[in-house]
Every structure is written in C-alpha cells, then in structure tokens.
Amino acid sequence: MKSKISILLPDLRGGGVERIRLVLANEFARAGHKISFVLMQSKGELLKEAKDKFKVIDLATQRVREVPLALNRYLRQHRPDVLISAIWPLSVIAPISVFFSRHRCKVLVSEHNNLSIQYSNWGLLNYLLMRASMAVGYRLANSRVGVSKGVVDDIAKLSCLKKKMFEVIHNPIRPFLEPTKQSLQYAENLWSCQSGSRIVTVGSFKAQKNHKLLLNAFARINLPNSRLMFVGDGKERESLLSTANELGINEKIILTGFCLDPTPFYKTADLFVLSSDYEGFGNVIIEALACGIPVVSTDCPSGPAEILDNGRFGLLVPTKDVSALANAIKVQLNSKVNRNTLMNRASEFSAEIVARKYLKSINEIF
C-alpha cells in the first residue's frame, strides 16, 4: 500500500533526530510513498536538503501550545494517510490532534531519548505534565516506537503502559558517500599531526554529551603529538574551550564547527569516543563503526551497549569515570582491530533495513 506520509518535527536543525528523519524519508520515498515534512518552524541546517526532495509545510508556530490548532488545520487540508511524530511533546500532540480533527489518519510516534533523565531538572509540575500527556497521547497513537530497549523501558514506565505496546526500532545509519580527496586533505590539515593518536567525537555541544569528561580523560593520557577533535557546535562551546585552557591542552584541541558530513573526520581518525551521560541511542557510534575505526563509549542509558553488543564491538566504561575513560582510550589506541568486523556490524543498522521495519509497523496498523 502506497501512502501519503507526513513527518512532524519542530524544525530541521542539524541534530540526530532530524538527520534520521531525512534518511527514513528517502527510503520511504524510494518505496513509492509520498512524503511531506510538517515543521513547527521552517528553519534549520537540513531545511534545504529536505526542500530539494520533499514538500515542506511550515506551521509557523512559535510555541508548542500553538501547534494543535495549526496541525488540526493541516490535517483537514492535506489529509495524510500516516502522521509520524518524534520528540516529546510533539509525540503526544500528534495523536491528540488527530483525535480531535475530522481527519482520521494513522499515527506512529517515536521517542529518541531517555525522557526521565532529559527532563529530570525541569521540576515536578513539568514531570507530572509529561507523564499525563504521554499516558493520553500514547494510548491514542496507533503505533509506538522507542529507538532502544532502554528508551522503551523508560517511556513505558512514564506512560504507565505495558512494554508490549511499544516496539524497538533502532536508528538507521545514514548512507555514506566516499569522501573526496579534497575533503580528506582538509581533514588531514586540521589534524596537523601524524596518525596514531587522533581522537574524534561527534555531537552537539550540550551538557548531555559531557565533553568535559572527555577533555579531562584526554589530558590525563598526555600522549605526545596527540589531537582531540570535536565535530559539532552548540551552547557549551565557550565552556569547552575554557576547560581545555584550564587543563593546558587547548593547543591539542580541534573544533570543526557544525558539519553536514563528518565522514572525512571519521576516516582520518584513529579512535572515536562518546562520553555522554545519557543517550537515546547513539548514532555516531554506528557512523564510526561504518568507517572502520575503534570505539570507546560510556555505558550510558541507553543505546551504546546495544550497538556495541555489550563490549563485543567496542569498549564500554562507566559514566562520569575519568580514570576508566582514560584507560580505555589508551587500550584502544594500542589495540589492533578488524575493521571489516566493525563495518559489518554497522551494516546491520542500514537505512533500508530500518525503513523496512517502520513500513512494516505502518502497514500493520491499517
């Protein structure tokens, strides 16, 4: 069955969820479905890419409370067959809006993070509101997806629904294009050191990623001619630079800024490290594996242990443990790994495989 599928998001900034939705949209379209993006605000680094391939609807809403009315109008006018929504509170607004609209389409909602941790500092009122909205919204949805077992456990508990009502569908890896010689040379120039001790991490500069832990671990190993590269940007940038300066390693730190395709940096690195306190899944780990470079990750809730098969495909260390992270980095830098084994593991999360699971879930609700 070929369907009109609408994908609801806050915007198309260059974050993990937004990238994933574009990857899935391409696969859905390849399967013959008609895809539209419905955005609270039509903005973001990935907006042009989406507009080049798909119809993009701007709800022009500044606040979340404005979304239900605007979404209701969209549903009545465009009448999609399926509405896919991610990121709370949009994940609960979508099924509630469909319920109150005169258009009955199927709703698939997905969550990509551990919400109980993500919103733990937002206060009791927000916590109660989140739980109540999830209890209502998830019940009205036709299909409910979590990107890892840990996320499903978390949202099932928060919504007071049975885990069997949720499905685990891991995130897809985006299709890789082989880097050009120019992009690889650009990466080489940024490293400005010989291979052997090049460490890369990829992700937004925010507290969740705990980049300070990585900086402290890197300072502790004190390898000559080593470099630590941060691919990304965000509000924690100045704090990161300040910490690097305090540790006396600012000359060994490389900040690339936001990058649409970090593949050249993976390809020219010796090790990928994820130092997060929590994750919904951890797509960057799969991207690193796909490039055949070894991985060290905190065993944070949730996703890294599932991707690395509890340490089979990379080293896992406790969260917030500087010594453990530093030791694991040294071990991996001095270890020989089978790159083909890592790349084969990454292939299990291909966009085609993941999209097929989503389409199967959609077909089952008709």
GROMACS .gro file of N, CA, C and O in nm, residues 16 18 45 53 60 64 75 81 86 100 136 198 224 271 290 308 319 362-363:
model
   76
   16GLY      N    1   2.051   1.488   1.555
   16GLY     CA    2   2.042   1.346   1.522
   16GLY      C    3   1.905   1.304   1.476
   16GLY      O    4   1.891   1.232   1.376
   18GLU      N    5   1.664   1.482   1.344
   18GLU     CA    6   1.632   1.541   1.214
   18GLU      C    7   1.704   1.469   1.100
   18GLU      O    8   1.646   1.444   0.995
   45GLU      N    9   1.958   2.374   0.952
   45GLU     CA   10   2.066   2.345   0.858
   45GLU      C   11   2.026   2.242   0.752
   45GLU      O   12   2.083   2.239   0.643
   53LYS      N   13   1.394   1.770  -0.203
   53LYS     CA   14   1.339   1.637  -0.234
   53LYS      C   15   1.192   1.621  -0.196
   53LYS      O   16   1.121   1.541  -0.257
   60ALA      N   17   0.439   2.755   1.110
   60ALA     CA   18   0.463   2.891   1.156
   60ALA      C   19   0.417   2.913   1.299
   60ALA      O   20   0.351   3.011   1.331
   64VAL      N   21   0.480   2.572   2.150
   64VAL     CA   22   0.421   2.438   2.142
   64VAL      C   23   0.270   2.444   2.155
   64VAL      O   24   0.198   2.370   2.087
   75LEU      N   25  -0.410   1.887   0.892
   75LEU     CA   26  -0.469   1.754   0.873
   75LEU      C   27  -0.595   1.760   0.788
   75LEU      O   28  -0.616   1.678   0.698
   81ASP      N   29  -0.226   1.001   0.500
   81ASP     CA   30  -0.267   0.867   0.546
   81ASP      C   31  -0.199   0.831   0.677
   81ASP      O   32  -0.256   0.760   0.760
   86ALA      N   33   0.795   1.265   1.619
   86ALA     CA   34   0.900   1.232   1.714
   86ALA      C   35   0.925   1.353   1.803
   86ALA      O   36   0.890   1.466   1.768
  100PHE      N   37  -0.893   1.487   1.767
  100PHE     CA   38  -0.991   1.596   1.768
  100PHE      C   39  -1.016   1.655   1.629
  100PHE      O   40  -1.102   1.742   1.615
  136VAL      N   41  -0.198   0.980   2.789
  136VAL     CA   42  -0.310   1.003   2.698
  136VAL      C   43  -0.268   0.987   2.552
  136VAL      O   44  -0.328   0.913   2.475
  198ARG      N   45   4.495   1.016   1.702
  198ARG     CA   46   4.391   1.111   1.665
  198ARG      C   47   4.258   1.062   1.719
  198ARG      O   48   4.209   0.956   1.681
  224PRO      N   49   5.209   1.237   2.345
  224PRO     CA   50   5.277   1.338   2.262
  224PRO      C   51   5.217   1.342   2.122
  224PRO      O   52   5.178   1.238   2.066
  271LEU      N   53   4.054   0.685   1.657
  271LEU     CA   54   3.964   0.639   1.763
  271LEU      C   55   3.846   0.733   1.774
  271LEU      O   56   3.862   0.856   1.764
  290ALA      N   57   3.102   0.221   1.094
  290ALA     CA   58   3.090   0.212   0.948
  290ALA      C   59   3.217   0.258   0.878
  290ALA      O   60   3.245   0.215   0.765
  308LEU      N   61   2.713  -0.180   2.060
  308LEU     CA   62   2.843  -0.247   2.074
  308LEU      C   63   2.830  -0.390   2.126
  308LEU      O   64   2.932  -0.455   2.153
  319THR      N   65   2.984   0.574   3.323
  319THR     CA   66   2.967   0.718   3.301
  319THR      C   67   3.041   0.795   3.411
  319THR      O   68   3.058   0.747   3.523
  362ILE      N   69   0.387   0.042   1.006
  362ILE     CA   70   0.280   0.123   0.949
  362ILE      C   71   0.175   0.035   0.881
  362ILE      O   72   0.053   0.055   0.900
  363ASN      N   73   0.219  -0.062   0.802
  363ASN     CA   74   0.126  -0.149   0.733
  363ASN      C   75   0.038  -0.228   0.829
  363ASN      O   76  -0.079  -0.257   0.800
   0.00000   0.00000   0.00000
